[in-house]
Amino acid sequence: MNKTVVSVSFALLLSTVHIVICQDSEWGTNDYIEYQVGTTGTKIILTSSHGGHLRPESIPERDHGCFIADVCVYSHFCSPKDELNCRAVVIPDAHTLELTGTIADAMQNITGQRPHVILNHLHRGKLDANREIEQAAFGVPEAETAWREFHEFIERAQATVGTGLLVDIHGHGHPEPWLEIGYLFSGLDLDLNDIDPARSSIYHLSTQVNVPFDDLLRGAESLGGRCEAAGYIAVPAPDYPGPDGGNYFTGGYITRRHGSRDQGTIDAIQIESPRFLRDMWEDYGSDLAVIILNFYQRWYT
């Protein structure tokens, strides 16, 4: 894929000085959840929930839930299992932990500030931290503790940041080669131009800038627009304002809970990357760092 260089106004990007990457990590119970505390003054939070590798035998493998009285019940002891209505995804988002770390390192090299980073090191078959606790942990206390610690670390970072941007890093397995940038709008919403800012995970940002919301969502200076300028295909963005009926993830539990749709002054955006880009996470992650920083500098400073 041919890429053009994104122009940024960060003078440090042009410097040949290499900053020594250092981080202050706090760990949850059993070292399942890691919180890399950001540099004082940073306003960016990165999260990764589906790239973990740990598979302790003390936590049973998640399976599908049961559809009982028109409600999904997620338990290892319910029966019969219903994959159609109550599916539990256990396939990890490969290389998203590495990708998230690369983004954080590159941001620190560029700006001198390291973002807050929250990582789930449990395999998705043990915990899905991007779901409600019932579906995430299947009632297993050890997994529930990790789930709570993951979201508590995010809330601690949010309290420190005050006003800023959370970027949730994921990977998709769709045939489309694009980045799926989630703001809580469905693909159909984007295709039909049904984009009320109050329903988005960047609602707070929309109240702070005097531009049409469409510019924030898929204009040239949107996150998708920045991706296009760097040579990537993204949805939503100027060239692809919607998926046009194609596959697209809208944003998940992290984006809903920790974004600004319902409350707060921290916006959240989910980035779903195709596998071939995640496989070259070092180069791609460095590009994403510049893209996110450009977006942040344009709208948050």
CSV table of C-alpha atoms in Angstrom, one decimal:
chain,number,residue,atom,x,y,z
A,1,MET,CA,0.0,0.0,0.0
A,2,ASN,CA,1.5,3.3,-1.0
A,3,LYS,CA,1.5,5.9,1.7
A,4,THR,CA,2.2,9.6,1.8
A,5,VAL,CA,3.9,11.3,4.8
A,6,VAL,CA,1.5,13.0,7.1
A,7,SER,CA,2.6,16.5,7.8
A,8,VAL,CA,2.5,17.4,11.5
A,9,SER,CA,3.5,20.4,13.4
A,10,PHE,CA,5.3,18.5,16.2
A,11,ALA,CA,8.8,19.7,15.8
A,12,LEU,CA,10.1,16.7,17.7
A,13,LEU,CA,8.9,14.4,14.9
A,14,LEU,CA,11.7,15.8,12.7
A,15,SER,CA,14.3,15.4,15.3
A,16,THR,CA,16.8,12.6,15.2
A,17,VAL,CA,17.0,12.5,19.0
A,18,HIS,CA,15.6,9.2,20.3
A,19,ILE,CA,13.8,9.5,23.6
A,20,VAL,CA,14.4,6.6,26.0
A,21,ILE,CA,11.0,4.9,26.4
A,22,CYS,CA,10.1,4.4,30.1
A,23,GLN,CA,6.8,3.6,31.7
A,24,ASP,CA,5.4,3.3,35.2
A,25,SER,CA,3.1,0.2,35.2
A,26,GLU,CA,0.6,-0.7,37.9
A,27,TRP,CA,-0.8,-4.2,37.8
A,28,GLY,CA,-4.1,-5.7,38.8
A,29,THR,CA,-4.7,-9.0,40.6
A,30,ASN,CA,-2.5,-11.9,39.2
A,31,ASP,CA,-0.9,-9.4,36.8
A,32,TYR,CA,-3.9,-9.8,34.4
A,33,ILE,CA,-4.5,-6.1,33.8
A,34,GLU,CA,-1.7,-3.5,33.3
A,35,TYR,CA,-2.0,0.2,33.7
A,36,GLN,CA,0.9,2.2,32.2
A,37,VAL,CA,0.5,5.5,33.9
A,38,GLY,CA,0.9,8.3,31.4
A,39,THR,CA,3.1,11.4,31.6
A,40,THR,CA,1.8,14.2,33.7
A,41,GLY,CA,-0.3,16.5,31.4
A,42,THR,CA,-1.1,13.9,28.7
A,43,LYS,CA,-4.7,14.0,27.5
A,44,ILE,CA,-4.7,10.7,25.5
A,45,ILE,CA,-5.7,7.3,26.8
A,46,LEU,CA,-5.1,4.0,24.8
A,47,THR,CA,-6.9,0.8,25.6
A,48,SER,CA,-6.5,-2.8,24.3
A,49,SER,CA,-8.8,-5.5,25.5
A,50,HIS,CA,-8.7,-8.4,23.0
A,51,GLY,CA,-4.9,-9.0,22.5
A,52,GLY,CA,-4.0,-10.9,25.6
A,53,HIS,CA,-2.2,-14.2,25.7
A,54,LEU,CA,-2.6,-15.5,29.3
A,55,ARG,CA,-4.8,-18.6,29.6
A,56,PRO,CA,-4.8,-19.6,33.3
A,57,GLU,CA,-6.5,-23.0,34.0
A,58,SER,CA,-8.3,-21.4,37.0
A,59,ILE,CA,-10.5,-19.5,34.6
A,60,PRO,CA,-12.8,-21.7,32.4
A,61,GLU,CA,-12.9,-21.0,28.7
A,62,ARG,CA,-15.8,-18.8,27.8
A,63,ASP,CA,-18.5,-20.4,25.6
A,64,HIS,CA,-21.9,-19.4,24.3
A,65,GLY,CA,-24.7,-18.2,26.4
A,66,CYS,CA,-28.3,-19.6,26.7
A,67,PHE,CA,-31.4,-17.9,25.3
A,68,ILE,CA,-33.9,-18.1,28.2
A,69,ALA,CA,-37.2,-16.2,28.2
A,70,ASP,CA,-35.9,-14.1,25.3
A,71,VAL,CA,-32.8,-13.0,27.3
A,72,CYS,CA,-29.2,-14.2,27.0
A,73,VAL,CA,-27.9,-15.9,30.1
A,74,TYR,CA,-24.1,-16.2,30.2
A,75,SER,CA,-23.1,-19.0,32.4
A,76,HIS,CA,-21.0,-22.1,32.2
A,77,PHE,CA,-23.8,-24.0,33.8
A,78,CYS,CA,-26.8,-23.1,31.7
A,79,SER,CA,-28.3,-25.3,28.9
A,80,PRO,CA,-28.8,-25.5,26.0
A,81,LYS,CA,-26.1,-23.2,24.6
A,82,ASP,CA,-27.4,-20.9,21.8
A,83,GLU,CA,-24.6,-19.7,19.5
A,84,LEU,CA,-27.1,-18.0,17.2
A,85,ASN,CA,-28.6,-15.6,19.7
A,86,CYS,CA,-26.0,-15.6,22.5
A,87,ARG,CA,-22.6,-16.1,20.8
A,88,ALA,CA,-19.5,-15.4,22.7
A,89,VAL,CA,-16.5,-14.5,20.6
A,90,VAL,CA,-13.2,-16.0,21.8
A,91,ILE,CA,-10.9,-15.3,18.9
A,92,PRO,CA,-8.3,-12.7,19.9
A,93,ASP,CA,-7.4,-9.5,18.0
A,94,ALA,CA,-3.9,-10.6,17.1
A,95,HIS,CA,-1.0,-8.2,17.7
A,96,THR,CA,-3.2,-5.5,19.2
A,97,LEU,CA,-1.2,-5.4,22.4
A,98,GLU,CA,2.0,-4.9,20.4
A,99,LEU,CA,0.2,-2.4,18.2
A,100,THR,CA,-1.0,-0.4,21.2
A,101,GLY,CA,2.5,-0.4,22.8
A,102,THR,CA,4.0,0.8,19.5
A,103,ILE,CA,1.6,3.7,19.3
A,104,ALA,CA,2.4,4.7,22.9
A,105,ASP,CA,6.1,4.5,22.3
A,106,ALA,CA,5.9,6.6,19.1
A,107,MET,CA,3.7,9.2,20.8
A,108,GLN,CA,6.3,9.6,23.5
A,109,ASN,CA,9.1,9.9,20.9
A,110,ILE,CA,7.2,12.5,19.0
A,111,THR,CA,5.9,14.7,21.9
A,112,GLY,CA,7.9,13.7,25.0
A,113,GLN,CA,4.6,12.7,26.6
A,114,ARG,CA,3.4,9.1,27.0
A,115,PRO,CA,-0.3,8.4,26.9
A,116,HIS,CA,-2.1,6.4,29.6
A,117,VAL,CA,-2.3,2.8,28.5
A,118,ILE,CA,-4.6,0.1,29.8
A,119,LEU,CA,-4.0,-3.5,28.7
A,120,ASN,CA,-5.8,-6.7,29.3
A,121,HIS,CA,-3.3,-9.6,29.2
A,122,LEU,CA,-5.9,-12.3,29.5
A,123,HIS,CA,-6.8,-14.2,26.4
A,124,ARG,CA,-10.2,-13.4,25.0
A,125,GLY,CA,-11.3,-17.0,25.7
A,126,LYS,CA,-10.9,-16.2,29.4
A,127,LEU,CA,-12.1,-12.6,29.5
A,128,ASP,CA,-13.7,-10.1,27.1
A,129,ALA,CA,-13.2,-6.7,28.7
A,130,ASN,CA,-15.1,-5.0,25.9
A,131,ARG,CA,-18.5,-6.6,27.0
A,132,GLU,CA,-20.8,-6.2,29.9
A,133,ILE,CA,-19.5,-8.2,32.9
A,134,GLU,CA,-22.0,-11.1,32.5
A,135,GLN,CA,-20.9,-11.9,28.9
A,136,ALA,CA,-17.3,-10.8,29.6
A,137,ALA,CA,-16.6,-13.2,32.6
A,138,PHE,CA,-19.4,-15.8,32.7
A,139,GLY,CA,-19.8,-15.3,36.5
A,140,VAL,CA,-16.2,-16.5,37.2
A,141,PRO,CA,-15.0,-14.4,40.2
A,142,GLU,CA,-11.4,-14.3,39.0
A,143,ALA,CA,-12.4,-13.0,35.6
A,144,GLU,CA,-14.9,-10.6,37.1
A,145,THR,CA,-12.1,-9.1,39.3
A,146,ALA,CA,-9.9,-8.6,36.2
A,147,TRP,CA,-12.9,-7.0,34.3
A,148,ARG,CA,-13.5,-4.5,37.2
A,149,GLU,CA,-9.8,-3.7,37.5
A,150,PHE,CA,-9.6,-3.0,33.7
A,151,HIS,CA,-12.4,-0.5,33.8
A,152,GLU,CA,-11.3,1.0,37.1
A,153,PHE,CA,-7.9,1.7,35.6
A,154,ILE,CA,-9.6,3.5,32.7
A,155,GLU,CA,-11.6,5.6,35.1
A,156,ARG,CA,-8.5,6.5,37.0
A,157,ALA,CA,-6.8,7.6,33.8
A,158,GLN,CA,-9.9,9.6,32.9
A,159,ALA,CA,-10.0,11.3,36.3
A,160,THR,CA,-6.4,12.3,35.7
A,161,VAL,CA,-6.9,13.5,32.2
A,162,GLY,CA,-10.1,15.5,32.8
A,163,THR,CA,-10.8,16.4,29.2
A,164,GLY,CA,-9.3,14.4,26.3
A,165,LEU,CA,-9.4,11.5,24.0
A,166,LEU,CA,-9.6,7.7,24.5
A,167,VAL,CA,-8.6,5.5,21.6
A,168,ASP,CA,-9.7,1.8,21.8
A,169,ILE,CA,-7.5,-0.5,19.7
A,170,HIS,CA,-9.0,-3.6,18.0
A,171,GLY,CA,-8.6,-5.8,15.0
A,172,HIS,CA,-11.3,-7.0,12.6
A,173,GLY,CA,-11.4,-10.1,10.3
A,174,HIS,CA,-13.6,-8.7,7.6
A,175,PRO,CA,-12.6,-9.1,4.0
A,176,GLU,CA,-12.6,-5.3,3.5
A,177,PRO,CA,-9.1,-3.9,3.8
A,178,TRP,CA,-10.2,-0.7,5.6
A,179,LEU,CA,-9.8,0.7,9.1
A,180,GLU,CA,-13.2,0.8,10.8
A,181,ILE,CA,-13.4,3.8,13.0
A,182,GLY,CA,-16.2,3.5,15.5
A,183,TYR,CA,-18.2,6.4,17.0
A,184,LEU,CA,-21.3,4.3,18.0
A,185,PHE,CA,-23.0,4.9,14.7
A,186,SER,CA,-24.0,1.7,12.8
A,187,GLY,CA,-22.9,1.2,9.2
A,188,LEU,CA,-26.5,1.9,8.1
A,189,ASP,CA,-26.5,5.1,10.1
A,190,LEU,CA,-23.5,6.3,8.2
A,191,ASP,CA,-24.9,5.2,4.8
A,192,LEU,CA,-28.2,7.0,5.5
A,193,ASN,CA,-26.5,10.0,7.0
A,194,ASP,CA,-28.3,9.5,10.3
A,195,ILE,CA,-25.6,11.1,12.5
A,196,ASP,CA,-27.0,13.0,15.4
A,197,PRO,CA,-23.9,14.2,17.4
A,198,ALA,CA,-25.7,13.4,20.7
A,199,ARG,CA,-25.6,9.7,19.8
A,200,SER,CA,-21.9,9.6,19.2
A,201,SER,CA,-19.0,8.8,21.5
A,202,ILE,CA,-17.4,12.2,20.6
A,203,TYR,CA,-20.4,14.2,21.7
A,204,HIS,CA,-18.4,16.4,24.0
A,205,LEU,CA,-16.0,17.4,21.2
A,206,SER,CA,-19.0,18.3,19.0
A,207,THR,CA,-20.1,20.8,21.7
A,208,GLN,CA,-16.7,22.5,21.9
A,209,VAL,CA,-15.9,23.3,18.2
A,210,ASN,CA,-17.9,25.5,15.8
A,211,VAL,CA,-17.8,23.2,12.8
A,212,PRO,CA,-20.4,20.9,11.2
A,213,PHE,CA,-20.4,17.5,12.9
A,214,ASP,CA,-19.8,15.8,9.6
A,215,ASP,CA,-16.4,17.5,9.5
A,216,LEU,CA,-15.5,15.8,12.8
A,217,LEU,CA,-16.9,12.4,11.7
A,218,ARG,CA,-15.6,12.0,8.1
A,219,GLY,CA,-14.2,15.3,6.9
A,220,ALA,CA,-10.6,15.8,5.7
A,221,GLU,CA,-9.5,16.6,9.3
A,222,SER,CA,-11.5,13.7,10.9
A,223,LEU,CA,-9.6,10.7,12.2
A,224,GLY,CA,-10.6,8.8,9.0
A,225,GLY,CA,-9.5,11.8,6.9
A,226,ARG,CA,-6.1,11.7,8.6
A,227,CYS,CA,-5.9,8.0,7.8
A,228,GLU,CA,-6.6,8.6,4.2
A,229,ALA,CA,-4.0,11.4,4.0
A,230,ALA,CA,-1.5,8.8,5.2
A,231,GLY,CA,-2.5,6.4,2.5
A,232,TYR,CA,-4.8,4.1,4.3
A,233,ILE,CA,-8.4,3.2,3.6
A,234,ALA,CA,-10.8,4.1,6.4
A,235,VAL,CA,-14.5,4.3,7.2
A,236,PRO,CA,-15.9,6.8,7.8
A,237,ALA,CA,-13.7,9.2,5.8
A,238,PRO,CA,-14.0,11.5,2.8
A,239,ASP,CA,-13.6,8.7,0.3
A,240,TYR,CA,-15.7,6.2,2.2
A,241,PRO,CA,-18.3,8.2,4.2
A,242,GLY,CA,-20.0,4.9,5.1
A,243,PRO,CA,-19.4,1.2,4.4
A,244,ASP,CA,-22.0,1.1,1.7
A,245,GLY,CA,-23.5,-2.1,3.0
A,246,GLY,CA,-20.1,-3.6,3.8
A,247,ASN,CA,-18.8,-4.9,7.1
A,248,TYR,CA,-18.3,-2.3,9.8
A,249,PHE,CA,-17.9,-2.4,13.6
A,250,THR,CA,-19.7,0.6,15.3
A,251,GLY,CA,-17.8,0.7,18.6
A,252,GLY,CA,-18.3,-1.5,21.6
A,253,TYR,CA,-18.7,-1.4,25.4
A,254,ILE,CA,-15.5,0.5,26.1
A,255,THR,CA,-16.6,3.2,23.6
A,256,ARG,CA,-20.1,3.4,25.1
A,257,ARG,CA,-19.1,3.4,28.7
A,258,HIS,CA,-16.0,5.6,28.6
A,259,GLY,CA,-16.9,7.9,25.7
A,260,SER,CA,-18.9,11.1,26.0
A,261,ARG,CA,-22.2,10.0,24.5
A,262,ASP,CA,-24.0,9.7,27.9
A,263,GLN,CA,-21.7,11.8,30.1
A,264,GLY,CA,-18.3,13.3,30.7
A,265,THR,CA,-15.7,15.3,28.9
A,266,ILE,CA,-13.6,12.4,27.5
A,267,ASP,CA,-14.4,11.3,23.9
A,268,ALA,CA,-13.8,7.7,22.8
A,269,ILE,CA,-13.1,6.3,19.4
A,270,GLN,CA,-12.7,2.6,18.5
A,271,ILE,CA,-10.1,1.7,15.7
A,272,GLU,CA,-10.5,-1.7,14.1
A,273,SER,CA,-7.6,-2.6,11.9
A,274,PRO,CA,-7.4,-5.4,9.4
A,275,ARG,CA,-5.0,-8.3,10.1
A,276,PHE,CA,-2.4,-7.5,7.4
A,277,LEU,CA,-1.8,-4.1,9.0
A,278,ARG,CA,-1.6,-5.5,12.5
A,279,ASP,CA,1.0,-8.0,11.2
A,280,MET,CA,3.3,-5.1,10.6
A,281,TRP,CA,2.5,-3.3,13.8
A,282,GLU,CA,5.8,-1.5,14.1
A,283,ASP,CA,5.5,0.6,11.0
A,284,TYR,CA,1.7,0.8,11.1
A,285,GLY,CA,1.7,1.7,14.8
A,286,SER,CA,4.1,4.5,14.2
A,287,ASP,CA,1.8,5.9,11.5
A,288,LEU,CA,-1.2,5.6,13.7
A,289,ALA,CA,0.5,7.5,16.4
A,290,VAL,CA,1.1,10.5,14.0
A,291,ILE,CA,-2.5,10.2,12.7
A,292,ILE,CA,-4.0,10.3,16.2
A,293,LEU,CA,-1.7,13.1,17.3
A,294,ASN,CA,-2.7,15.2,14.3
A,295,PHE,CA,-6.3,14.6,15.0
A,296,TYR,CA,-5.9,15.5,18.7
A,297,GLN,CA,-3.8,18.6,18.0
A,298,ARG,CA,-6.4,19.9,15.5
A,299,TRP,CA,-9.5,19.5,17.7
A,300,TYR,CA,-8.3,19.4,21.3
A,301,THR,CA,-5.6,22.1,21.6
